[in-house]
Structures are given as structure tokens and as C-alpha cells.
């Protein structure tokens, strides 16, 4: 606790009485010492507080308020008054949260995000603390005020800004805020500093005596001290356990030291009697001499073998050179044959090309003559149609004239009216039929569109069904292969592979193969990382099922065996022809390298060099990287320059990545290299079931579409019939209208005019008939010309076809000759490669010879250093090496049986140092424990004395405060059971008749509670005190007395700040510049800022 700065306001008489009562309590507790407390009368003359008090506070979007403040508080007494909902409790809650308190400490919520106003994204709190005088915190940085700004986000996070008086941000770290609060002794979680309504209900209004005791301990910070002491005692007990363990270890080490010392003395005695080791060492030296010259002998033998191999290789090189010359002769013959056939074809082609212009010209002439004949035929047919029309008109005119002559005298008026009436009715009918036609046409179009859409959907679904069926067949076939492969792994490479391999073994036993073919290659390789299975399969593809043969003769035998197991037209495994070697190619100079990712070659375990060499030749697996992640593969191959010698890369998903291209894999799972067959079978079975369900759904969809199409087609057919019927009726009605309109009345007919028209029509018929005869003659002439041109064109076309027939067999011969040339070129390349490979091997042998000769010189030099004179050695180097190792083991066994004195001495020294070090640590810990026990005993006694002083002072203050209303009271502290009992007797009466506070009235209990709080205020240190609705249960008399007591204490403690929240108006308070009333207005709809108004108009002095 900090040092007190004020004197109390109690009278000496009251102090004396309280002291006597406390002595009685001390006797009852049995563990308290005396503690003196001095009191003085009169008003305090201390100045206003300089550090730690709250100058102002401002809230934004906090709880249910958009804007509150800024509130400027006085340095001594501040009343915040207002009705419920006006924001009083929000100010107190913001004070706790703004100074770093937890949300749960406010009893207003369990999370900070609950303080953000609904509909807003964040809340802001700004608190200004006074920072003046000698006790100011970093006054040169912050100035006279410290502004603490806190920003609360919607997600419950918060951030701080600590600003100086000038508004500059000094820090954003919470540690700086904690340092400021510690410096000012501000404790927002201490109920004496900030007492909320909920905290008051929890402790002060509680009927549990243990809760009151906890409130006292927390208010005086004795609870924190008690927890610290408990933690220290636990640490001390753990240290004692470590000391006990250390003493046990020391005891064991001491026993070990004694044993090592005894062994050391025994070894010294035994070494003195060892004899015989010198003889074994002499024999070992002699064997080393023989070993040196035995190595020389073996290198000389290797040199002779290499020289013999070089001689054989040179003879074979000569044979290969002769074969190369023979192959070149065969290639030249094939090329000459190809050239002769090509010349013949060129000659036929030239002749065909020479006839092509004539053929094209004749074809164009035939086309022109056909066009002229067709034009003449069109003119003739047009004249014929015109003649027929004129003839029909003539017949109608004659008929009409005769009719008019017969009916000239008849009256036609009734007939004309009837005809007009019928025309009108027919026109109305035509309009109705046309409307129906339009409606039916629209229906037809809609049905046609629906049918077309359904057919497109049917085609798409049918195609999708075929794709799914194809995938299902593949999966079922793969599933069957996997199930078969559980009993025989080779069946994964094809159902015929086990039988084919048996046939190969049988043929090899009968001597049909020079070397036994190797395959399938996928069965000869093993993965180092199973996750790369799909990547490697995507890279190697069909090579996993391929076989290797030593020469073309072996290939032909293997092809014959394959024909027995693979039907014609089905795909067979690839056969690679390459000379078998016992050593794998040295690809270090051309292999790709990356520090993080392997190549296909390094990702595989290949025991057979033939398999490795074949994959290097056919696929270049030393230049292909394997990168599991797709994006990383793109970055390595495309975002930067690819690694040296790297052509491409594959991902774990099987995707292929080049420097400028990216190809996705067609496969989703490995087929040949997967190890977990059961898992793959399970996945494939699930896929097969899913595919079957998908096919069933598609078939149901197809069936529904077919029904829709059939139904729509039936509707379409009906509407089309209806449309035809309407068309027919419309045409018939229009025809009747035209006939009725063309009929002329008899009265208006001029027979003479009709006769003139008939005469004119006959003249036209004669002209048209004459033209027809001329056009017919022209048409016959053009027809003969057309036939003549067609005959010429057919003749030239026949000659061109004959030339083409001559060229076809020559083209076949040319293809055969071309194939022969390719075969001879491949044969030549084969011998060139074999020659190059053989020369490389020969040169390698020569280089090996040079190396061996140098090695021989070195070994001879080393042998002369070991043994200057050459020794005739009959044993081989391996036998000598075994004898040397056996003799060395015997010597080491002798040493082991007698022990190593130096090793025992070393162990002894190490054990001794460990013992001394551990013994020193144990002694140091014992001294520390002893000192800690002394300090803790002294500290705990001080703690008890401090606790007794605080309880005594609290009792004295409480009794003195009660006496102001002529109450009597007693506080009993039971520190053993951690309870606090408060008894109060209101009014004058028998002092022995104390009763529990629960028997008091509401106002009396509230007054007693205020006395208890004021007692705690008097013994606790904090720059400000906040009390929420302290007078809520008091009557007017008790409220007045409690208010006077608080004001009196505040007057005596002007260096402290008091913030009191109450719903009362406080209008009866005396006017004083030390008292400031902040009156909160009732919130109105739409109001953003809640104003306050201080009662006194004087500004607080700075």
C-alpha cells in the first residue's frame, strides 16, 4: 500500500471509543497487534490533486449512445446526475474499459464487441488524465495531461493511442498504459476505486459474510499479496524436491567414484603382467608388408586384363567399320531405286499437268454450252406458256361474247346485289381464317422450337451418356485388373503378362534368346515417394508396359511370342532394342539438378541397369523434374529460367509443364505404380457405382426427353394439318371473291369491244407462235453443240484417268522404296551409334588403362615405403586383409579383457567433476531455501501486522462514521475462516444489543454500507473514487447525512477526486467551486450528443 497523505476528520472522543472496542476485538481474534491512528479536527488545507485524476472523458458509438461528452470533471467532487438511459453508467463503464479493464469487470458484457453500438463498426473512448507536479509521469514527453484513446472494433479487438497534451501520439502499446496506471496507482478493477451497481450487489448487499471479507481483501490489495505469498511457498516446495533428487544423485556418484578408483588400481596391476602382445604386433607388421605388395600384384593383373580387352575392342571396331561400309552400299542402292521410281512418277505427272489446261478449257466450254442451251430452253418454255395463256384468254372471250349475246335482254340487278353480299361475306370469312392461320403458325413455331431444343438436349445427353459409359468400361476393366493384381502384381500391366513372361522364360531356357528380355519396365522400378506415382506414370506412359531386347534377333522372337497372346488389331507392348550393359550410363554432366525437387531418375529405385539405360534413352528421365505443387512448378519452369538441363517437369497431379506451355493430365489416379491396391479398389468401386447411378439418371432424362419430343411432334402434326386446311379455305375463298369481282354486269358489257379484244388476242397468238418456232430451232442447234463439247471433254478426261491409273502402282512402289530407304538409314544410324558407343567404351578402357598405370606406380611407391624390397606373395589381398583384421580383433580383445587404464581415469575425472558441480548446486539451493524461509517468515509477519493495522483502522473509521448519526457498530474480522461480520445498532440504546445489518431498514442499511465504503476509502490509496447510485435505497434523512459525510471527506481529501453517479437532482447541494454537477439530459429521438450543464458557472482553475 502507498503512504497515506491525509489526516482523518474524526474527533478524539470517537477515536478513543473506537480504540477501546478494537482492543476487545483484538482479544477475540487473538492475532492482531496494536496500531496507532491519529485524527485531527478542522478542514483540510491540502491543495488540489496534481496527478492521476480524470480531467475529461468522451465517448463515440459506445453502448447505445452515438456521442457523449466531452465531460470535464472537477478536481474534487463530481456528481453525474440523470434519469435511467441518460448515459451515467455508460460513462463509468467507459472509464473501466478505457483504462484497460476487462469487459467482464464492468458487469455489462462478456466481450468488448458488445460495447459497440448496434449498426456501427467501432466505438471510441477518450480519457484525459492530469499529469502535473513533481510526481508527473514523463512530464517532458506528455506535458500536463495524458490522453488515453481506445478504439474498439466490431470483432472485439481494441487498440490504444497515448497522446501528449499537444495531441502528439507518444505510444500505442498497452505496456505503456500499464506503466502509467502503476505510476498513478490507478486500479480500475479495485472496487474501492470504481464501485459499480453490480459489484455493490455482489459484495456489499450480499448476506454472505465471506463476500464482505473478499471485498475488504480486494479493496486493500491484501488478496494480491496473499496470492503472491502462496505462489512463493509453492516454488519453495518444488525447490526442496529438486534438492532431494540432487542429494540422491550425489550419493550415486560417490559410489561410482569409489568403484572407478578400485578398477583403476586393478588395471595397473594387470598391465604389468601382460606379455605376448608384442609377438602379435610383429606378425601384424609382417602381414602389412605382404598386403602392400599383394595390392601391387592385383593391379598388375587388372592392367593385363584391360590390355586384352582393348585389343579385342580394336578388332571389333574394325568389324563395325566394315559393316558400316556394307550398310552404306545398301542405302545407296535403295536411294537409287527410289529416285528411278520418282522420275517415272514425275514424267507421268508432267504429262497429266500438260493435259490439264486443255481439260479445263473443254470443261469450261461444256459449261458455257449447257448454260446457252438452258437459256434457250427457258425462252422457249416462256413463249409456250405465253401462247397457252393467250389461247385460254381467246377461249374465254369467245365464250363470254356468246353468253352476253344470249342474256342481253335479261335483268341482272338482283344478281348483282346477291353477288355483292356474297363478296362481303367471303371477305369477312377470309379475315377470320387469316387470324386463325396466324395463331396456328405461331403455335407451330413454338412446337418446332421446343422440339429442336429437346433434340439438342437429347443429343448432348446421349453424348454425355456415351462418355460416361466409356469411362465406366475403363474403370471396370481397371478394377478387374486391380483385383487380379492382388494375387499377381504383374496382371496390373495386362491380363496376358504372367503367361507371356512364362513363355519368355521357357524360350530362354531353350536358347532362343541371346539375352533374356527384360520387362515390363514398370515392374522393374520402385518409387521412393508414393505421392509421385501419377507424375511418373504421366511421364513414362506406355514405357511402363514395354520390354527390352538385346538385339533385333531377340526382338523377332519376342514378337512371335506376343502374337500368341495379343489378337491382331489390338495394341501390343512396345519393344526397345538396345545392347544390354551391366553398368548404368553416367549422366551427371547432362542431368537436370534442383536443390529441392528430384528428377524422375533420382525418384526411382532401379536395380537393373538395362531398365535405367532404356528409360534414359527413350524418355530422358534424367532431364525431367518432379514438382508436387502446380503453382510451384509454374514458378520454377515459367516465371524464371528453368534449371540447367531441365526440359520439362511433371506435377503430382500428372500435369506436364514446359518453359512456355502447360498441359493438364488426362488421368486422375495411377494405374501401374500405386502401392495401396485396396484403397484404389475401394475408390474405383465407388467410382463405378457413381458412374452407374449417373448413367441411370441420364437414361431417365433421355426417356423424359423422348416422351416430350414425341408429344410435341404429335401436336405439331395436328397443327400443321390445321394450317393446311386453313390455307386451302383461304385460297378457295379468295378465288371465289376474284371470280365474283371479275364478273361484269350484262348492261355494261360492250360486245363490240370484246370482239375487238378477241381479234387483237389472235394477232398476238400468231406472233408468239412464230417466235416459238424460231426459239425451238435455236434450242436444237445449241443442243447439238452441247453434245459435241461433252464428247470432247469425256475423251480428254478418259486419257487423264488412264495416266492416273498408271501412276497408282508407281506410288505404291515409291512408298515401298521410301520405307526401304528409311530402314537402311535406321540400320546405318544403328551401326553408327554402336560404333560411337564402342569407340567411347574403347577410349574409356584406354583412359582406365592410364589411370591403372598411374595407380600401379603409386601403389608400388607406397609398397616400397612400407617394405623396400619386393616380397613374393602367394596369398591374395582379400585373404591377407581378413588375416590382418582377425589379428587386430585379437589384439583389441586382449586390450578389452584387461581394460583401458586411461579410459577409466577419464571416467573417474568426469564423474568427480559432475559430483563436485552437483554438490555445489545442492549446497547453494539449500542456502537459498534457508534464506527464503527467513525472508518469508519475516514478510508473513509483516503481512499479518499490516493486515491487523488495516482492519483496526477500518474499524475505527467505521465506528466514528456511524457515531455521526448516533449509531453504534462493530466489525469482526475472522482471518482464519475469511469472514467479516458487521453489526449495527441504530440510535441511542444498549451498546450490547448489536444486530446484524440484515435486521436494519433499507435506508439504515444503505447508510451503514456508505459508512463501510468511506472506511475503506480512508485506508485505500487511489487518485479517484467512483461510486454508482450510492443513495438509491436511502430516505431523505439518510441521504442527507451520507452526502454530508462524503462531502466532508472530500473536503478533507482535496488531493483526491470523487465521481458520484445518482439519479437524484442534487439541487440541495451548497454552491462551491469544489463541487461540479454534470446533469445528463434525457435522450431524444435522433439526438446524437447528450449535453450536460455544470451547476456552478466558474471554471476550474488550471
PDB file of N, CA and C in Angstrom, residues 23 85 156 185 241 247 251 383 389 429 449 657 740 810 863 873 907 976 980 1015 1024 1090:
ATOM      1  N   UNK A  23      -9.747  -2.946  20.809  1.00  0.00           N
ATOM      2  CA  UNK A  23      -8.952  -3.784  21.720  1.00  0.00           C
ATOM      3  C   UNK A  23      -9.730  -5.035  22.087  1.00  0.00           C
ATOM      4  N   UNK A  85     -31.007   5.575 -18.550  1.00  0.00           N
ATOM      5  CA  UNK A  85     -30.878   5.641 -20.000  1.00  0.00           C
ATOM      6  C   UNK A  85     -30.201   6.904 -20.488  1.00  0.00           C
ATOM      7  N   UNK A 156     -14.244  -7.303 -31.545  1.00  0.00           N
ATOM      8  CA  UNK A 156     -13.861  -7.418 -30.146  1.00  0.00           C
ATOM      9  C   UNK A 156     -12.421  -7.044 -29.860  1.00  0.00           C
ATOM     10  N   UNK A 185      -0.978   4.840  -9.460  1.00  0.00           N
ATOM     11  CA  UNK A 185      -1.693   3.977  -8.515  1.00  0.00           C
ATOM     12  C   UNK A 185      -3.184   3.908  -8.850  1.00  0.00           C
ATOM     13  N   UNK A 241      12.101 -30.346  -3.448  1.00  0.00           N
ATOM     14  CA  UNK A 241      12.086 -31.647  -4.132  1.00  0.00           C
ATOM     15  C   UNK A 241      13.311 -31.806  -5.029  1.00  0.00           C
ATOM     16  N   UNK A 247      20.564 -34.688  -3.950  1.00  0.00           N
ATOM     17  CA  UNK A 247      21.307 -35.416  -2.918  1.00  0.00           C
ATOM     18  C   UNK A 247      21.384 -36.898  -3.265  1.00  0.00           C
ATOM     19  N   UNK A 251      24.812 -39.076  -4.008  1.00  0.00           N
ATOM     20  CA  UNK A 251      25.119 -40.336  -3.328  1.00  0.00           C
ATOM     21  C   UNK A 251      25.534 -41.405  -4.334  1.00  0.00           C
ATOM     22  N   UNK A 383     -42.214 -18.671-123.939  1.00  0.00           N
ATOM     23  CA  UNK A 383     -43.098 -18.374-125.085  1.00  0.00           C
ATOM     24  C   UNK A 383     -44.254 -19.366-125.146  1.00  0.00           C
ATOM     25  N   UNK A 389     -51.493 -19.174-122.490  1.00  0.00           N
ATOM     26  CA  UNK A 389     -52.305 -18.188-121.778  1.00  0.00           C
ATOM     27  C   UNK A 389     -53.170 -17.392-122.756  1.00  0.00           C
ATOM     28  N   UNK A 429     -64.989 -13.741 -93.962  1.00  0.00           N
ATOM     29  CA  UNK A 429     -64.534 -15.103 -93.669  1.00  0.00           C
ATOM     30  C   UNK A 429     -63.016 -15.238 -93.875  1.00  0.00           C
ATOM     31  N   UNK A 449     -39.636 -25.012 -82.152  1.00  0.00           N
ATOM     32  CA  UNK A 449     -38.521 -24.595 -81.292  1.00  0.00           C
ATOM     33  C   UNK A 449     -38.353 -25.550 -80.110  1.00  0.00           C
ATOM     34  N   UNK A 657       4.641 -29.593 -67.566  1.00  0.00           N
ATOM     35  CA  UNK A 657       4.985 -28.170 -67.564  1.00  0.00           C
ATOM     36  C   UNK A 657       6.266 -27.976 -68.374  1.00  0.00           C
ATOM     37  N   UNK A 740     -66.154 -13.615-108.518  1.00  0.00           N
ATOM     38  CA  UNK A 740     -67.339 -12.757-108.402  1.00  0.00           C
ATOM     39  C   UNK A 740     -67.029 -11.331-108.837  1.00  0.00           C
ATOM     40  N   UNK A 810       2.866 -47.099-109.403  1.00  0.00           N
ATOM     41  CA  UNK A 810       4.182 -46.474-109.179  1.00  0.00           C
ATOM     42  C   UNK A 810       4.243 -45.813-107.802  1.00  0.00           C
ATOM     43  N   UNK A 863      54.210 -49.281 -51.469  1.00  0.00           N
ATOM     44  CA  UNK A 863      54.713 -50.582 -51.003  1.00  0.00           C
ATOM     45  C   UNK A 863      56.190 -50.500 -50.641  1.00  0.00           C
ATOM     46  N   UNK A 873      54.511 -62.822 -52.875  1.00  0.00           N
ATOM     47  CA  UNK A 873      53.293 -63.064 -52.101  1.00  0.00           C
ATOM     48  C   UNK A 873      52.460 -64.113 -52.822  1.00  0.00           C
ATOM     49  N   UNK A 907      36.925 -41.474 -17.067  1.00  0.00           N
ATOM     50  CA  UNK A 907      35.601 -41.605 -16.466  1.00  0.00           C
ATOM     51  C   UNK A 907      35.609 -41.152 -15.010  1.00  0.00           C
ATOM     52  N   UNK A 976      -9.028 -16.416   9.877  1.00  0.00           N
ATOM     53  CA  UNK A 976      -8.830 -17.859   9.698  1.00  0.00           C
ATOM     54  C   UNK A 976      -9.899 -18.424   8.772  1.00  0.00           C
ATOM     55  N   UNK A 980     -16.233 -11.610   7.421  1.00  0.00           N
ATOM     56  CA  UNK A 980     -16.340 -10.272   8.000  1.00  0.00           C
ATOM     57  C   UNK A 980     -17.791 -10.087   8.435  1.00  0.00           C
ATOM     58  N   UNK A1015     -15.061   4.018   5.100  1.00  0.00           N
ATOM     59  CA  UNK A1015     -13.969   3.461   5.906  1.00  0.00           C
ATOM     60  C   UNK A1015     -12.900   2.872   5.004  1.00  0.00           C
ATOM     61  N   UNK A1024      -8.590   8.660  -7.585  1.00  0.00           N
ATOM     62  CA  UNK A1024     -10.001   8.996  -7.719  1.00  0.00           C
ATOM     63  C   UNK A1024     -10.854   7.834  -7.221  1.00  0.00           C
ATOM     64  N   UNK A1090     -25.495  14.026 -26.038  1.00  0.00           N
ATOM     65  CA  UNK A1090     -26.223  14.289 -24.799  1.00  0.00           C
ATOM     66  C   UNK A1090     -25.502  15.394 -24.045  1.00  0.00           C
TER      67      UNK A1090
END
